Short mmCIF file of C-alpha atoms in Angstrom, two decimals:
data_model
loop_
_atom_site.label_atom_id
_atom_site.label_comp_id
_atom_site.label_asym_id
_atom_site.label_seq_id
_atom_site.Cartn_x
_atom_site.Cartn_y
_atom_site.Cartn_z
CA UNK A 1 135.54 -0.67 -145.37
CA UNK A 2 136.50 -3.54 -142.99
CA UNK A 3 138.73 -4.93 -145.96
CA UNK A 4 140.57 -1.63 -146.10
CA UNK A 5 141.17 -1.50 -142.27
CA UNK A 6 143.17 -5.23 -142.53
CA UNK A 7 145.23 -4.13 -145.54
CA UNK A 8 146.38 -1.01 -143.55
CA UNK A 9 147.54 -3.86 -141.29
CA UNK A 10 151.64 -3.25 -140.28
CA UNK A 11 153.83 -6.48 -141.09
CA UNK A 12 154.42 -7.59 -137.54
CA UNK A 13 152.66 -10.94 -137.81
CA UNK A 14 153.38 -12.38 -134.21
CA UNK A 15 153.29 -11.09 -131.09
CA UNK A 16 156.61 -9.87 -128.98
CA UNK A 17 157.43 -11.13 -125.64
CA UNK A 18 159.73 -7.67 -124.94
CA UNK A 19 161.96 -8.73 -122.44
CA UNK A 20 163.65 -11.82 -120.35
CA UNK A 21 166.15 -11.21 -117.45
CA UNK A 22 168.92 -13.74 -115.58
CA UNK A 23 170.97 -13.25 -112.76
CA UNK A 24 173.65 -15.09 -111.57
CA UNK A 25 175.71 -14.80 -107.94
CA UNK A 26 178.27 -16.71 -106.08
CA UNK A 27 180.84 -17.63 -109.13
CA UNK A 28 183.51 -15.43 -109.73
CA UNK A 29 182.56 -15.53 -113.76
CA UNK A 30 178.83 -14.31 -113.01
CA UNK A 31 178.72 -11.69 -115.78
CA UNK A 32 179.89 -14.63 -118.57
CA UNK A 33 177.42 -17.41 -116.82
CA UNK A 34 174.49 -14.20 -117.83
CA UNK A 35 175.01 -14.07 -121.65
CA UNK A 36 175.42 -17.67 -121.81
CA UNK A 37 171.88 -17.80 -119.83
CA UNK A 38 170.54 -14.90 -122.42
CA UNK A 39 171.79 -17.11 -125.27
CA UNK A 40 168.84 -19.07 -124.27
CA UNK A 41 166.40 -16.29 -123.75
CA UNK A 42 167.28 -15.08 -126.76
CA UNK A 43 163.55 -15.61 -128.15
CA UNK A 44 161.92 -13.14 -125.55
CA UNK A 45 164.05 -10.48 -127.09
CA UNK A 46 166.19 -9.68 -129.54
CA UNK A 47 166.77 -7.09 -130.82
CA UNK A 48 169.32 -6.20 -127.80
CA UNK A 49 171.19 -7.49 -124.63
CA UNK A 50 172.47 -5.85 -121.78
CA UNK A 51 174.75 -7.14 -119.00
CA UNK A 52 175.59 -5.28 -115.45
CA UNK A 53 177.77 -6.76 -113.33
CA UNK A 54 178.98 -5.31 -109.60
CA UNK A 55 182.78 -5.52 -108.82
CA UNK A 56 183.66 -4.32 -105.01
CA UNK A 57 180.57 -2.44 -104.99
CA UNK A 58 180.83 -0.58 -108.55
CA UNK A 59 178.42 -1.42 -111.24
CA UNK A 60 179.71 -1.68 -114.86
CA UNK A 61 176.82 -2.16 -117.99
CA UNK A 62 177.06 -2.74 -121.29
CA UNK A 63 174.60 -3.12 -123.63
CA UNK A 64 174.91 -4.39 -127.23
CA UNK A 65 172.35 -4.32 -129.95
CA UNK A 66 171.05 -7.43 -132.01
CA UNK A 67 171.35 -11.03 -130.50
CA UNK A 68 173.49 -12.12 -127.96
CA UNK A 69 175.90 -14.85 -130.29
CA UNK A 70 176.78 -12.06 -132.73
CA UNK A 71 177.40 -9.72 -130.52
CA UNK A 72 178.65 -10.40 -127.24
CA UNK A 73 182.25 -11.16 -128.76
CA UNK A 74 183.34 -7.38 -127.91
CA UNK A 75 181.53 -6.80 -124.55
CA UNK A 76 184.62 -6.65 -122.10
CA UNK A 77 185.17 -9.35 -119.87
CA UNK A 78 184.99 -8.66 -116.44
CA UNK A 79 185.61 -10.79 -113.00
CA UNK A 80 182.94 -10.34 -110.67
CA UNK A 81 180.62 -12.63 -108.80
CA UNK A 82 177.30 -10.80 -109.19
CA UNK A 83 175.94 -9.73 -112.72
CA UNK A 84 172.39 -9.68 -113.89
CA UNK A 85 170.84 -9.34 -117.61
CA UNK A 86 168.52 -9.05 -120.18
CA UNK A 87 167.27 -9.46 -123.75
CA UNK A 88 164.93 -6.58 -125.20
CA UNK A 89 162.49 -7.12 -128.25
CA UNK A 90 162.26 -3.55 -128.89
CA UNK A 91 164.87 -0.83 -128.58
CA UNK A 92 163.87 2.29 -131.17
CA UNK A 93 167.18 1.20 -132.48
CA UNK A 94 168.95 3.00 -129.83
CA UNK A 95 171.64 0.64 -127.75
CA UNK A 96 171.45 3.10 -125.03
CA UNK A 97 167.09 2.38 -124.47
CA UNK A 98 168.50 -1.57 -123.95
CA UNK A 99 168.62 -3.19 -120.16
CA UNK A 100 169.91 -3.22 -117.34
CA UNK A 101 168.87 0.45 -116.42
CA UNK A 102 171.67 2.13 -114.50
CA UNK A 103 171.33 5.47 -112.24
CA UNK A 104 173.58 6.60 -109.75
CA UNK A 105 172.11 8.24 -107.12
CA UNK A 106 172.48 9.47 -103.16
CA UNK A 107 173.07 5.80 -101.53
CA UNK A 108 175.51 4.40 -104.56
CA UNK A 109 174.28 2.28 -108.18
CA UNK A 110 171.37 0.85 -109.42
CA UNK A 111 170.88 -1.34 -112.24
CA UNK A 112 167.36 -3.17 -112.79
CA UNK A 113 166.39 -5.27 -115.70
CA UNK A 114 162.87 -6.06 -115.77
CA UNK A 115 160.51 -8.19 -117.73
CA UNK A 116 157.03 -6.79 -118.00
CA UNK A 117 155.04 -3.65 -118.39
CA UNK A 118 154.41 -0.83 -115.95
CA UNK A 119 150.81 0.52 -116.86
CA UNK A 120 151.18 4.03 -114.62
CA UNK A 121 154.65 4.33 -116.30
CA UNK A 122 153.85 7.81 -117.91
CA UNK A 123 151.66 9.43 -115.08
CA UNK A 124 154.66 8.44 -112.31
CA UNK A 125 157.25 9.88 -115.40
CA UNK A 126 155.24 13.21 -115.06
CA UNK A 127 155.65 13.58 -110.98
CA UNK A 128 159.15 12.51 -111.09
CA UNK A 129 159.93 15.10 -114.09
CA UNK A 130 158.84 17.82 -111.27
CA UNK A 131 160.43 15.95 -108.61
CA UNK A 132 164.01 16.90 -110.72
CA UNK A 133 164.27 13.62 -112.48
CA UNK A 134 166.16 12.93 -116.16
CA UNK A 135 164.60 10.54 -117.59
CA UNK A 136 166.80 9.26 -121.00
CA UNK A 137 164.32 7.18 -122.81
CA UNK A 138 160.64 5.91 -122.57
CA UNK A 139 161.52 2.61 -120.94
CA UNK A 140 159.62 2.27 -118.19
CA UNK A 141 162.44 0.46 -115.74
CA UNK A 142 163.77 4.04 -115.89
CA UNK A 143 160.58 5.07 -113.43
CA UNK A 144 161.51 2.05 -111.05
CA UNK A 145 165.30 3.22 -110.50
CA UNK A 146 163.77 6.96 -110.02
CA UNK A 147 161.48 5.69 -107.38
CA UNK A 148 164.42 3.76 -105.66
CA UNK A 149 166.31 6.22 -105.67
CA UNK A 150 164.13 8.79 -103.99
CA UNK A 151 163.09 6.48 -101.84
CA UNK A 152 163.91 7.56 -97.59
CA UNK A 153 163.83 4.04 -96.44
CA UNK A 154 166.94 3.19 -94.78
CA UNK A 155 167.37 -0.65 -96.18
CA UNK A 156 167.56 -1.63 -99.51
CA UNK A 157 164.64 -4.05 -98.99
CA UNK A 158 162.59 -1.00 -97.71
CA UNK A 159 163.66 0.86 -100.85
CA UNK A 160 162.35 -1.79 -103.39
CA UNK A 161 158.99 -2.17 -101.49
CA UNK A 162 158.46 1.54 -101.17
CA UNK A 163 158.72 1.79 -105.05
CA UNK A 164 157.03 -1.44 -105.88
CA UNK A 165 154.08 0.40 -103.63
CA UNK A 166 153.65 2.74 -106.23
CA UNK A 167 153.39 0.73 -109.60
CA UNK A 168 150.59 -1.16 -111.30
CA UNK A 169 151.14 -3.66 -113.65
CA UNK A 170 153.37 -6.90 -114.30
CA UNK A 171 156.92 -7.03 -113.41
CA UNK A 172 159.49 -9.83 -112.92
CA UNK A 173 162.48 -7.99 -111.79
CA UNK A 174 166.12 -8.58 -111.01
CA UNK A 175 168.35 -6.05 -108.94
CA UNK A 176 171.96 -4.86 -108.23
CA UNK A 177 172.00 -2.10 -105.69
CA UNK A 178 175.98 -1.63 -105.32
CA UNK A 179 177.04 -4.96 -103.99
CA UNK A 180 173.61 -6.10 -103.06
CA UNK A 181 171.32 -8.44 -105.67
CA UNK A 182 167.40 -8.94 -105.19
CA UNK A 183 164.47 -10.49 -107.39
CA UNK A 184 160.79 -9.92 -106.76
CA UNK A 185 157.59 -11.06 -109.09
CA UNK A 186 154.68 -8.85 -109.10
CA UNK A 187 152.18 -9.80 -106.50
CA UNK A 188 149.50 -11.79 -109.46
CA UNK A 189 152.74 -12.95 -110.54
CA UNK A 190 151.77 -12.31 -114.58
CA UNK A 191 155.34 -13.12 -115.76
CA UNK A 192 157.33 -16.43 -115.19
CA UNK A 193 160.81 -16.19 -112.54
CA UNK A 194 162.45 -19.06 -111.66
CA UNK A 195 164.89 -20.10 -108.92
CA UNK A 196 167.86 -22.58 -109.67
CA UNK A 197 171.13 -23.35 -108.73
CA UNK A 198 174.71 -24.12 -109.67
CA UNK A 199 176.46 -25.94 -107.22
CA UNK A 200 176.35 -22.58 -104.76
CA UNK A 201 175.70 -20.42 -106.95
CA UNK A 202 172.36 -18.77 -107.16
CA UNK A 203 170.63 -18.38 -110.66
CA UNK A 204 167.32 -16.47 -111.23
CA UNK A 205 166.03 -16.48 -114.99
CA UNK A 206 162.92 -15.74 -116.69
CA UNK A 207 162.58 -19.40 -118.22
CA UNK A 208 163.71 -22.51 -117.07
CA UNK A 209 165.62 -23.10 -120.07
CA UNK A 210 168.47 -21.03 -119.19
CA UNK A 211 169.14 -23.01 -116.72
CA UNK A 212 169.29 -26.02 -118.70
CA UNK A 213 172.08 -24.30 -120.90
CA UNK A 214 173.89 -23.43 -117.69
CA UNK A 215 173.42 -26.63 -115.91
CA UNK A 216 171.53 -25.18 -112.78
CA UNK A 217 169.82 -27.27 -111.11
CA UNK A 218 165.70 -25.94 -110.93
CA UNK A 219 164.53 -25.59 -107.62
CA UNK A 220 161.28 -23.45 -107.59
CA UNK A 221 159.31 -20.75 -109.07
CA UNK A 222 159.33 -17.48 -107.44
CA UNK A 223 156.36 -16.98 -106.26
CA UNK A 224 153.89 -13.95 -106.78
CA UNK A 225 154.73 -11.38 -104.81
CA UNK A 226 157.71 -12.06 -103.70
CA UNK A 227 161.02 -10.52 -103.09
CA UNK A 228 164.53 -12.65 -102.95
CA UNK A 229 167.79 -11.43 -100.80
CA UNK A 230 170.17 -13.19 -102.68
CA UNK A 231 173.41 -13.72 -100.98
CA UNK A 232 176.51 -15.33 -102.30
CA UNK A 233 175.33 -18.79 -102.06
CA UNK A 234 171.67 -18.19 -100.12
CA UNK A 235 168.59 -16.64 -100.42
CA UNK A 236 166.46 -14.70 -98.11
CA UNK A 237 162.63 -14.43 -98.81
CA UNK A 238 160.29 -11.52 -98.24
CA UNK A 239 156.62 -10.65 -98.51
CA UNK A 240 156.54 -6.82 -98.34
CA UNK A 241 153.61 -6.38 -100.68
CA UNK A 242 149.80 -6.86 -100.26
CA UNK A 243 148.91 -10.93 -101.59
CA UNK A 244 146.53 -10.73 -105.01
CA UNK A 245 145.23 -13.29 -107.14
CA UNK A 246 147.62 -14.96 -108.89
CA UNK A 247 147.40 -14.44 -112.70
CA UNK A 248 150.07 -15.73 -114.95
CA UNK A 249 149.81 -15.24 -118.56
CA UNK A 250 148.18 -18.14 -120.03
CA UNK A 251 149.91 -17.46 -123.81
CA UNK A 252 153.12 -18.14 -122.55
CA UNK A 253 152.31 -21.85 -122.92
CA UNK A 254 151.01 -21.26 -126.50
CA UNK A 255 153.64 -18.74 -127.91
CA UNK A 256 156.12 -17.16 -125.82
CA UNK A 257 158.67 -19.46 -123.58
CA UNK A 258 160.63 -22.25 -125.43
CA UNK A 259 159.28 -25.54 -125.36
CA UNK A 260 161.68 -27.41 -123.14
CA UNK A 261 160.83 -24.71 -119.95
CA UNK A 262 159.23 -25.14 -117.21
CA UNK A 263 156.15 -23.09 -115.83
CA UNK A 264 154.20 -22.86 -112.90
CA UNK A 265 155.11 -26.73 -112.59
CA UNK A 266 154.01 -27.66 -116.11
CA UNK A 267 155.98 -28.30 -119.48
CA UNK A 268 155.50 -25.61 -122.10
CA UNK A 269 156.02 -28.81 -124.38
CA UNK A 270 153.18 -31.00 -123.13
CA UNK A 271 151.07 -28.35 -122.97
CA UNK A 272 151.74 -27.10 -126.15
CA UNK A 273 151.09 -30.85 -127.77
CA UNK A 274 147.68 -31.05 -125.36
CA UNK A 275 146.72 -28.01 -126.98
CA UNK A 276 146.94 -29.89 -130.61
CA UNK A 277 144.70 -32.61 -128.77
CA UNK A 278 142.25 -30.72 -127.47
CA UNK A 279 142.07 -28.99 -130.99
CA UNK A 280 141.80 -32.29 -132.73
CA UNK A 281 138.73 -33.15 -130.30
CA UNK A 282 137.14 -30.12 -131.21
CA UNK A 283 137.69 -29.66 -134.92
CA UNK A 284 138.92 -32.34 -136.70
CA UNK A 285 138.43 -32.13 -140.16
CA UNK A 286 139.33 -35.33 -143.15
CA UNK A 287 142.28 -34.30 -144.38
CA UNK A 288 145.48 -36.34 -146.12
CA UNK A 289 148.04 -34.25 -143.65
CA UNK A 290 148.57 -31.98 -140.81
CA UNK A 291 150.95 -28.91 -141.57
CA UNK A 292 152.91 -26.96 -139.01
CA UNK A 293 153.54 -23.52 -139.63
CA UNK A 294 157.37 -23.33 -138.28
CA UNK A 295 157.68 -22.90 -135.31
CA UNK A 296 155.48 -21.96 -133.41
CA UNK A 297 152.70 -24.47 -134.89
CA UNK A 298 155.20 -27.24 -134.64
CA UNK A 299 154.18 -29.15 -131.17
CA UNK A 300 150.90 -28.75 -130.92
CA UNK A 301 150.92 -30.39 -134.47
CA UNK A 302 152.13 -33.32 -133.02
CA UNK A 303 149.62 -33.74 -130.47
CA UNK A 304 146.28 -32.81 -133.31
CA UNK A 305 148.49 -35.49 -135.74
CA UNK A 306 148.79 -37.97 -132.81
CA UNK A 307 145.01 -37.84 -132.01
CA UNK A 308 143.60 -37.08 -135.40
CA UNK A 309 145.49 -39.88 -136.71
CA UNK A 310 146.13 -37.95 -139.75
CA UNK A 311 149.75 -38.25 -140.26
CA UNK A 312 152.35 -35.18 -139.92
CA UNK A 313 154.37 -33.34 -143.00
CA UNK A 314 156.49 -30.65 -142.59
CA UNK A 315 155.21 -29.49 -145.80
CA UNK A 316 156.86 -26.02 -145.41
CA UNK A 317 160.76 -25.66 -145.01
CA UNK A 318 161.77 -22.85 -143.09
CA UNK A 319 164.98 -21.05 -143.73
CA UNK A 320 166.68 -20.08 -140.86
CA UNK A 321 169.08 -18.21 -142.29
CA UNK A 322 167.11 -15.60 -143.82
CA UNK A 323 167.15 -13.11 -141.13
CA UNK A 324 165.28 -10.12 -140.59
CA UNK A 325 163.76 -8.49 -143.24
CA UNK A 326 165.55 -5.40 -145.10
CA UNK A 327 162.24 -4.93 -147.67
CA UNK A 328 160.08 -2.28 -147.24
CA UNK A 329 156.55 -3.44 -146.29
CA UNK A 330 154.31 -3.38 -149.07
CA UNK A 331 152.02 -6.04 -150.54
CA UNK A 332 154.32 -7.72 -153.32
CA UNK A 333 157.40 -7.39 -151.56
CA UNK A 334 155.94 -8.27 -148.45
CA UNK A 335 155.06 -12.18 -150.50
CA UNK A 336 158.85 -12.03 -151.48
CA UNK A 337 159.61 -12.13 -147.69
CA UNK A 338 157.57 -14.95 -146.97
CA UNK A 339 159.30 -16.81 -150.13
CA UNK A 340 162.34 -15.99 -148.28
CA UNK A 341 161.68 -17.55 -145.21
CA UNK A 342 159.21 -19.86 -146.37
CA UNK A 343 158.74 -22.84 -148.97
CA UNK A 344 156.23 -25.11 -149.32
CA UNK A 345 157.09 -28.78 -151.15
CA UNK A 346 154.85 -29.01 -153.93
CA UNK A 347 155.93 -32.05 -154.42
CA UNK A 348 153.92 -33.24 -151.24
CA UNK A 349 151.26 -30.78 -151.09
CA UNK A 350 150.22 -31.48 -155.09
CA UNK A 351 146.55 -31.91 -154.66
CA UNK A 352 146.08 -32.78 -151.31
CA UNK A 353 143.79 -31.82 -148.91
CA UNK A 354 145.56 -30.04 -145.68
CA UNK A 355 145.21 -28.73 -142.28
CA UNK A 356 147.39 -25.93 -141.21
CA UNK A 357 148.48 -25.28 -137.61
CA UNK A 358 149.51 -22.03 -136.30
CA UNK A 359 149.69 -21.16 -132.78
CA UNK A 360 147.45 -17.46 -133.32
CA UNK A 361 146.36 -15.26 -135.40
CA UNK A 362 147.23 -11.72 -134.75
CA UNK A 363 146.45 -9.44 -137.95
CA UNK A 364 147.18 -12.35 -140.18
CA UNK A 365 149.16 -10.54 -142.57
CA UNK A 366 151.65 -13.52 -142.59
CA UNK A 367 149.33 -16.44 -142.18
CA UNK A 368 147.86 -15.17 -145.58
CA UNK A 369 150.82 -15.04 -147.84
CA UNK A 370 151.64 -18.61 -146.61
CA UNK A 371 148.03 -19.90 -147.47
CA UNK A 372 148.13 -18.21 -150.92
CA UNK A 373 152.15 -20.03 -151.61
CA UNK A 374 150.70 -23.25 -150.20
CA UNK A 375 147.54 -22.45 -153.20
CA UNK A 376 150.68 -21.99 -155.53
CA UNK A 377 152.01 -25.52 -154.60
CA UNK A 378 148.82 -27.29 -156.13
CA UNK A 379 147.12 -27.44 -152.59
CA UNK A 380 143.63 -28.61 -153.21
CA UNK A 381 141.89 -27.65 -149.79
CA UNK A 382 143.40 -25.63 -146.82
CA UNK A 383 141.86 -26.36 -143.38
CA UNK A 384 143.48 -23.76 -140.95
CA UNK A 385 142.97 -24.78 -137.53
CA UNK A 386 144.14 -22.00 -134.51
CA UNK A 387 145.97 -23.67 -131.16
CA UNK A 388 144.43 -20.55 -129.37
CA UNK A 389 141.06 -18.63 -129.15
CA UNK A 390 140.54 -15.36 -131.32
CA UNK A 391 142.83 -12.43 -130.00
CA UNK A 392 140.24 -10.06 -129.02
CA UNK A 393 142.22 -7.48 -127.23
CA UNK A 394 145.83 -5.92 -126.71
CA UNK A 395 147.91 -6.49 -123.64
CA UNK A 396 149.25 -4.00 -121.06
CA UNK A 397 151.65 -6.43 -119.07
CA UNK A 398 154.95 -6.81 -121.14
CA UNK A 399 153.71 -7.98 -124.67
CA UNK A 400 154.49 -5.66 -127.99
CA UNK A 401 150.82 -6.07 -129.01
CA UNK A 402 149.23 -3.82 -131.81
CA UNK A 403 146.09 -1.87 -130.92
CA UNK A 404 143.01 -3.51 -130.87
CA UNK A 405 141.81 -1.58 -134.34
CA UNK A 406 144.60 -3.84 -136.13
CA UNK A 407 143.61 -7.13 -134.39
CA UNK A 408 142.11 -9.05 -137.65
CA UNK A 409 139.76 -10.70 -134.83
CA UNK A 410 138.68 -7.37 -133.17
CA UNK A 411 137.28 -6.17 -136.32
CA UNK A 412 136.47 -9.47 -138.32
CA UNK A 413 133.78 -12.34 -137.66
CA UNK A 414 135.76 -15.76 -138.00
CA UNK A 415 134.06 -16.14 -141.62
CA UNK A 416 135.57 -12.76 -142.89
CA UNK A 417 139.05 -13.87 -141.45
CA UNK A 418 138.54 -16.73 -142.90
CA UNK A 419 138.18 -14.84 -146.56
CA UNK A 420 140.81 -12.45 -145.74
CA UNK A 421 143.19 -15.07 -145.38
CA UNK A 422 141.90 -16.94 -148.61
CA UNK A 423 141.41 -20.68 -146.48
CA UNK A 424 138.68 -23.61 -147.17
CA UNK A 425 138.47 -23.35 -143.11
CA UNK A 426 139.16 -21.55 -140.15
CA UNK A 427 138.66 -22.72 -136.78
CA UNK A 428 140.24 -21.17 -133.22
CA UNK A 429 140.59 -23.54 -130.26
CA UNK A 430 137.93 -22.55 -127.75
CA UNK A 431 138.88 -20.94 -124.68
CA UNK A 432 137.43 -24.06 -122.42
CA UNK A 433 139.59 -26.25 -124.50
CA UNK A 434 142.68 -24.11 -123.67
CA UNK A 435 142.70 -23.93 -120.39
CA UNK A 436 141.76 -27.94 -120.36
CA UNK A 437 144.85 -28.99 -122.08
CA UNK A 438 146.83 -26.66 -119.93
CA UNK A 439 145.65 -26.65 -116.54
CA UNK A 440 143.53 -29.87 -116.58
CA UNK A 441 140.31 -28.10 -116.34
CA UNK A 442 138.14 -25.80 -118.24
CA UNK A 443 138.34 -22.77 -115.03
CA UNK A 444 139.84 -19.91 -116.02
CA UNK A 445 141.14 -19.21 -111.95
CA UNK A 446 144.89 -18.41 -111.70
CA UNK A 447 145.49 -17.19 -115.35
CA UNK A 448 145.22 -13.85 -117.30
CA UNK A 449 143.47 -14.20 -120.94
CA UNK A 450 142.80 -10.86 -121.15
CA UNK A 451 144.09 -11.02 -125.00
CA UNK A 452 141.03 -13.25 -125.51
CA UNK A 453 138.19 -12.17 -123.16
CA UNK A 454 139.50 -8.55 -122.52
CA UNK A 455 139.03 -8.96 -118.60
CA UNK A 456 141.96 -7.29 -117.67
CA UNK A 457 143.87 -8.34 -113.95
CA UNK A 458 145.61 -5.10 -112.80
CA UNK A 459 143.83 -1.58 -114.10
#
């Protein structure tokens, strides 16, 4: 019975980050200076962009589907000195669901693009509906511009809290209000937003690494619960909303954000290759090479190879041209896929003992085509070893994550995974050890694993 619940599994094999947002003010080629920025986001979405830029007060979007370098050759160019933006994982194909959300309304334009995950989205879409609202789509950033909108404050920073008042869940935000721009981070401050600048000019982005790509100069985190006035070449900070706990999302350093960003202080990179470490300390198994599974397993490779002293083979080339998949999802075509993204070198592998490094295991689909091709290559044992701790539950705060019936972990004790996937070994990183190579210290204070322990921050 169990076996027939995994093999109704879907084909999504990692999780989504859904969204990442920019915004740029105080150079007169803002709206360019955005999609160069999303360029480097382009991993927390992408699927589509959107761009919305303010010129003497008026707000023009555009939104494009698929990634920002193929398609951002045909959005018009526009001179204006405010824009903000944002990459989307998942759009229901529709251009027109993408980010920024625009709405005119009583006191001028709104545009708000918004990384994270309203979880009273559908029972404030039901008041609004009788309040007169249109609502064009099931993103929930179309709720936020409703509430603004209605909202009787008289300033625009009165506006945001009043509708910030009335949502629960994770948000990192960015806002044009006709010629006015503002950021805020959800009071546990569950998604990353970071302050930098460029020369002047004022960049806020979802991950450092955009400002790398930009040449911005870091200069903090927002912090939890905050709200940013951002002038032409200053910012004004705010407090409006009531002070929680903060609780940032812990799998951003295994998964999510790009290795060279910066988080809460501490490098997704080092973190990611103390994560290897710590997994070498707890697990490590005689074996005549360590394996990355590309990318994601890649750094904290390094650091188990580096500790283990077993040495490092990128025994699986990844083509990085394949794509995204046009084949239909079934079993044989789905092994075709991974031959098209995937190939391991027999020539190394041939009867050799291996351990394979993968960042998580989310229904595993993937994980076990790759295990049965590296079998194919004359592998004679296959030792997988997990940089994280079992996902136990879905999350509510901005990640596409399946339901917690297609979770392989959920349903499966580690040995039956370990069958399912057809490996000599399985072990997952333990949740002490995580938060050790991350934060220094085996306390789970200041981070949500609710994926893993199902002890949910915001309800």
């Amino acid at each position: 019975m169990k076996k027939n619940k995994i093999m109704k599994i879907s084909d999504q094999a990692k999780l989504q980050e859904k969204c990442g947002v920019i915004c740029v003010t105080g150079v007169p080629d803002a709206a360019e200076l955005c999609l160069t920025g999303l360029h480097a986001l382009q991993h927390r979405g992408h699927e589509a962009f959107g761009v919305a830029s303010s010129v003497d007060g008026k707000i023009n979007v555009t939104h494009r589907l698929g990634t920002v370098m193929a398609n951002s050759a045909d959005v018009p160019k526009c001179s204006s000195d405010k824009a903000i933006g944002h990459v989307r994982y998942s759009t229901s194909g529709n251009a027109s669901f993408s980010q920024p959300v625009y709405l005119r309304c009583p006191f001028g334009e709104i545009a708000i693009a918004h990384n994270g995950n309203l979880i009273n989205a559908d029972e404030l879409r039901e008041i609004l509906k009788k309040r007169g609202c249109i609502f064009e789509s099931d993103v929930d950033t179309e709720v936020l511009v409703h509430l603004l909108a209605l909202s009787k404050e008289e300033t625009y920073i009165g506006k945001i809290t009043e509708a910030l008042q009335q949502v629960k869940g994770a948000y990192s935000l960015v806002l044009l209000i006709n010629n006015e721009v503002f950021a805020v981070r959800d009071p546990h401050g569950v998604r990353p937003l970071s302050l930098g600048r460029l020369g002047d000019a004022i960049v806020i982005t979802s991950e450092t690494c955009a400002l790398d790509i930009l040449k911005a100069t870091f200069v903090r985190d927002v912090a939890p619960g905050e709200l940013l006035e951002i002038k032409t070449n200053d910012v004004i900070s705010h407090f409006p909303l009531e002070r929680k706990e903060r609780k940032f999302c812990i799998f951003e350093y295994v998964y999510f954000s790009r290795p060279d960003s910066l988080l809460e202080g501490r490098s997704v990179y080092t973190s990611r290759k103390k994560i290897g470490m710590q997994l070498a300390h707890e697990s490590n198994t005689k074996s005549d090479m360590v394996v990355p599974v590309l990318d994601s397993g890649m750094v904290s490779s390094i650091g188990y190879a580096e500790t283990s002293g077993i040495p490092l083979e990128l025994a699986i080339t990844k083509n990085y041209y394949s794509g995204r998949s046009f084949i239909e999802p079934t079993q044989d075509l789905r092994r075709i896929r991974v031959k098209l993204k995937h190939n391991a070198n027999r020539e190394l592998l041939q009867s050799k003992k291996i351990i394979l490094i993968d960042d998580s295991i989310v229904r595993g689909t993937t994980l076990k085509l790759l295990i049965a091709m590296l079998w194919e290559a004359g592998t004679e044992e296959i030792h997988v070893k997990i940089a994280s701790p079992r996902m136990m539950n879905p999350c509510y705060y901005g990640v596409d994550t399946p339901n917690k019936k297609d979770l392989i972990s959920a349903n499966l004790s580690v040995e039956e995974v370990r069958k399912y996937l057809g490996a000599t070994s399985l072990y997952f990183l333990s949740l002490e050890g995580l938060y050790k190579a991350v934060s220094g210290s085996d306390v789970r204070k200041n981070f949500c694993d609710a994926c893993f322990t199902g002890d949910y921050p915001i309800k």
